[in-house]
């Protein structure tokens, strides 16, 4: 039931601090990962993994895109990510000793299942990261890690995404500890994961500010979402959420690509949303944002650095509290979920049941 919330989507956004606890429960102990959580056969598989292939659709694909940044940085092994509907129909080259990771909230997405069936015999092992125990995906993979997010009713995926990200970080740790990640580094990441519920709680306090900001989008027809590094998939997820429930055309770009084309679209009718945590890419991103301002584009920035990006004519800023670098994609997702939710509410769309979409896409 929705309780005090007007829509399931909002309820599910607000459940995320608790969902973070659920996905970590029994998977970490004090300062380390408990890899038995992946099943008894998992350790032997992890020992042999030399590359990773992630497959998924929609929001789950965006989670996979974030994980690629983590796996290649922390485990130092090659990681590929692809939408299942493309992967299943092309001739793929699968490196030796590949761990196939299928990501799906429902575990019933037709393309993801078909892609799994297509390559199952050619990989070292397959792992499902899934929210539905007993689903087809879980039954057909060798290993599984449940995201424990509880039933997700809103068609727009919210808590499923952030719980997938945590599950993917746990998977990254399992791989990385075999490839040079020190126990100190692992301890630090585990601490960061355990801090997520509280940090999410703080972010939810930005809700009314975000609601106010959302007014500026209601009359617009197009928007651009920008991010760099692991925040690029977060921008993609923000854009998907907005188009899915508010029916406003939204596109995401890695900010460095702006001048290779999309800048031509920018004018005062094209709001540009940027996710801008305080990290080593911030200066680059700021330069990209200046390019937008110079063309009259209105900026809406979720910023981790109060000093360097100031609110002024044409730039609306929502400041986020400091967050640890590897957790940025998980935490910066929340304000974007809230933004799309409030825009949709203003537009009066059916938030939980957007037109033309189904919660689970069981046909191709
Ligand atoms: O159940 P799955 O995670 O496999 O579903 C994949 C997509 O259909 C799903 O994430 C879809 O993109 C969401 N409605 C997005 O909010």
PDB file of N, CA and C and ligand atoms in Angstrom, residues 57-60 103-107 109 112 155-157 164 240-241 244 361, ligand 1:
ATOM      1  N   UNK A  57      18.493  -4.421 -19.699  1.00  0.00           N
ATOM      2  CA  UNK A  57      17.691  -3.481 -20.494  1.00  0.00           C
ATOM      3  C   UNK A  57      17.302  -2.294 -19.614  1.00  0.00           C
ATOM      4  N   UNK A  58      17.069  -1.169 -20.250  1.00  0.00           N
ATOM      5  CA  UNK A  58      16.495   0.005 -19.576  1.00  0.00           C
ATOM      6  C   UNK A  58      17.319   0.464 -18.383  1.00  0.00           C
ATOM      7  N   UNK A  59      16.627   0.688 -17.292  1.00  0.00           N
ATOM      8  CA  UNK A  59      17.291   1.160 -16.078  1.00  0.00           C
ATOM      9  C   UNK A  59      18.376   0.192 -15.621  1.00  0.00           C
ATOM     10  N   UNK A  60      18.105  -1.093 -15.729  1.00  0.00           N
ATOM     11  CA  UNK A  60      19.100  -2.085 -15.295  1.00  0.00           C
ATOM     12  C   UNK A  60      20.382  -1.968 -16.134  1.00  0.00           C
ATOM     13  N   UNK A 103      21.458  -8.356 -15.302  1.00  0.00           N
ATOM     14  CA  UNK A 103      20.810  -7.478 -14.323  1.00  0.00           C
ATOM     15  C   UNK A 103      19.352  -7.323 -14.693  1.00  0.00           C
ATOM     16  N   UNK A 104      18.476  -7.575 -13.734  1.00  0.00           N
ATOM     17  CA  UNK A 104      17.055  -7.390 -14.016  1.00  0.00           C
ATOM     18  C   UNK A 104      16.268  -7.282 -12.719  1.00  0.00           C
ATOM     19  N   UNK A 105      15.448  -6.268 -12.628  1.00  0.00           N
ATOM     20  CA  UNK A 105      14.574  -6.147 -11.468  1.00  0.00           C
ATOM     21  C   UNK A 105      13.649  -7.351 -11.427  1.00  0.00           C
ATOM     22  N   UNK A 106      12.949  -7.571 -12.518  1.00  0.00           N
ATOM     23  CA  UNK A 106      11.889  -8.583 -12.554  1.00  0.00           C
ATOM     24  C   UNK A 106      12.411 -10.006 -12.721  1.00  0.00           C
ATOM     25  N   UNK A 107      13.532 -10.137 -13.421  1.00  0.00           N
ATOM     26  CA  UNK A 107      14.019 -11.476 -13.754  1.00  0.00           C
ATOM     27  C   UNK A 107      13.209 -12.139 -14.850  1.00  0.00           C
ATOM     28  N   UNK A 109      12.535 -10.291 -17.988  1.00  0.00           N
ATOM     29  CA  UNK A 109      12.669  -9.510 -19.218  1.00  0.00           C
ATOM     30  C   UNK A 109      13.104 -10.418 -20.373  1.00  0.00           C
ATOM     31  N   UNK A 112      16.673 -10.066 -21.971  1.00  0.00           N
ATOM     32  CA  UNK A 112      17.765 -10.424 -21.063  1.00  0.00           C
ATOM     33  C   UNK A 112      17.857 -11.947 -20.931  1.00  0.00           C
ATOM     34  N   UNK A 155       6.018   1.707 -12.393  1.00  0.00           N
ATOM     35  CA  UNK A 155       6.684   1.238 -13.615  1.00  0.00           C
ATOM     36  C   UNK A 155       8.088   1.847 -13.712  1.00  0.00           C
ATOM     37  N   UNK A 156       8.198   3.092 -13.289  1.00  0.00           N
ATOM     38  CA  UNK A 156       9.508   3.744 -13.302  1.00  0.00           C
ATOM     39  C   UNK A 156      10.360   3.164 -12.178  1.00  0.00           C
ATOM     40  N   UNK A 157      11.447   2.574 -12.557  1.00  0.00           N
ATOM     41  CA  UNK A 157      12.299   1.887 -11.598  1.00  0.00           C
ATOM     42  C   UNK A 157      13.114   2.887 -10.763  1.00  0.00           C
ATOM     43  N   UNK A 164      20.448  -2.372  -7.145  1.00  0.00           N
ATOM     44  CA  UNK A 164      21.325  -3.061  -8.112  1.00  0.00           C
ATOM     45  C   UNK A 164      22.741  -2.494  -8.029  1.00  0.00           C
ATOM     46  N   UNK A 240      15.999   9.025 -18.745  1.00  0.00           N
ATOM     47  CA  UNK A 240      15.004   7.957 -18.968  1.00  0.00           C
ATOM     48  C   UNK A 240      13.802   8.161 -18.046  1.00  0.00           C
ATOM     49  N   UNK A 241      14.096   8.482 -16.787  1.00  0.00           N
ATOM     50  CA  UNK A 241      13.016   8.692 -15.819  1.00  0.00           C
ATOM     51  C   UNK A 241      12.114   9.827 -16.268  1.00  0.00           C
ATOM     52  N   UNK A 244      10.051   8.874 -19.372  1.00  0.00           N
ATOM     53  CA  UNK A 244       9.119   7.789 -19.072  1.00  0.00           C
ATOM     54  C   UNK A 244       7.841   8.268 -18.379  1.00  0.00           C
ATOM     55  N   UNK A 361       8.749  -6.450 -19.115  1.00  0.00           N
ATOM     56  CA  UNK A 361       8.651  -6.591 -20.572  1.00  0.00           C
ATOM     57  C   UNK A 361       8.975  -8.038 -20.951  1.00  0.00           C
TER      58      UNK A 361
HETATM   59  O1  LIG B   1      12.917  -5.991 -14.896  1.00  0.00           O
HETATM   60  P1  LIG B   1      14.087  -5.409 -15.633  1.00  0.00           P
HETATM   61  O2  LIG B   1      15.056  -4.742 -14.743  1.00  0.00           O
HETATM   62  O3  LIG B   1      14.757  -6.431 -16.516  1.00  0.00           O
HETATM   63  O4  LIG B   1      13.455  -4.332 -16.589  1.00  0.00           O
HETATM   64  C1  LIG B   1      14.227  -3.664 -17.544  1.00  0.00           C
HETATM   65  C2  LIG B   1      13.522  -2.447 -18.070  1.00  0.00           C
HETATM   66  O5  LIG B   1      12.337  -2.801 -18.732  1.00  0.00           O
HETATM   67  C3  LIG B   1      13.202  -1.433 -16.965  1.00  0.00           C
HETATM   68  O6  LIG B   1      14.323  -1.095 -16.225  1.00  0.00           O
HETATM   69  C4  LIG B   1      12.595  -0.162 -17.556  1.00  0.00           C
HETATM   70  O7  LIG B   1      13.550   0.523 -18.307  1.00  0.00           O
HETATM   71  C5  LIG B   1      12.035   0.723 -16.429  1.00  0.00           C
HETATM   72  N1  LIG B   1      10.635   0.953 -16.607  1.00  0.00           N
HETATM   73  C6  LIG B   1      12.694   2.060 -16.327  1.00  0.00           C
HETATM   74  O8  LIG B   1      12.192   2.827 -15.294  1.00  0.00           O
END
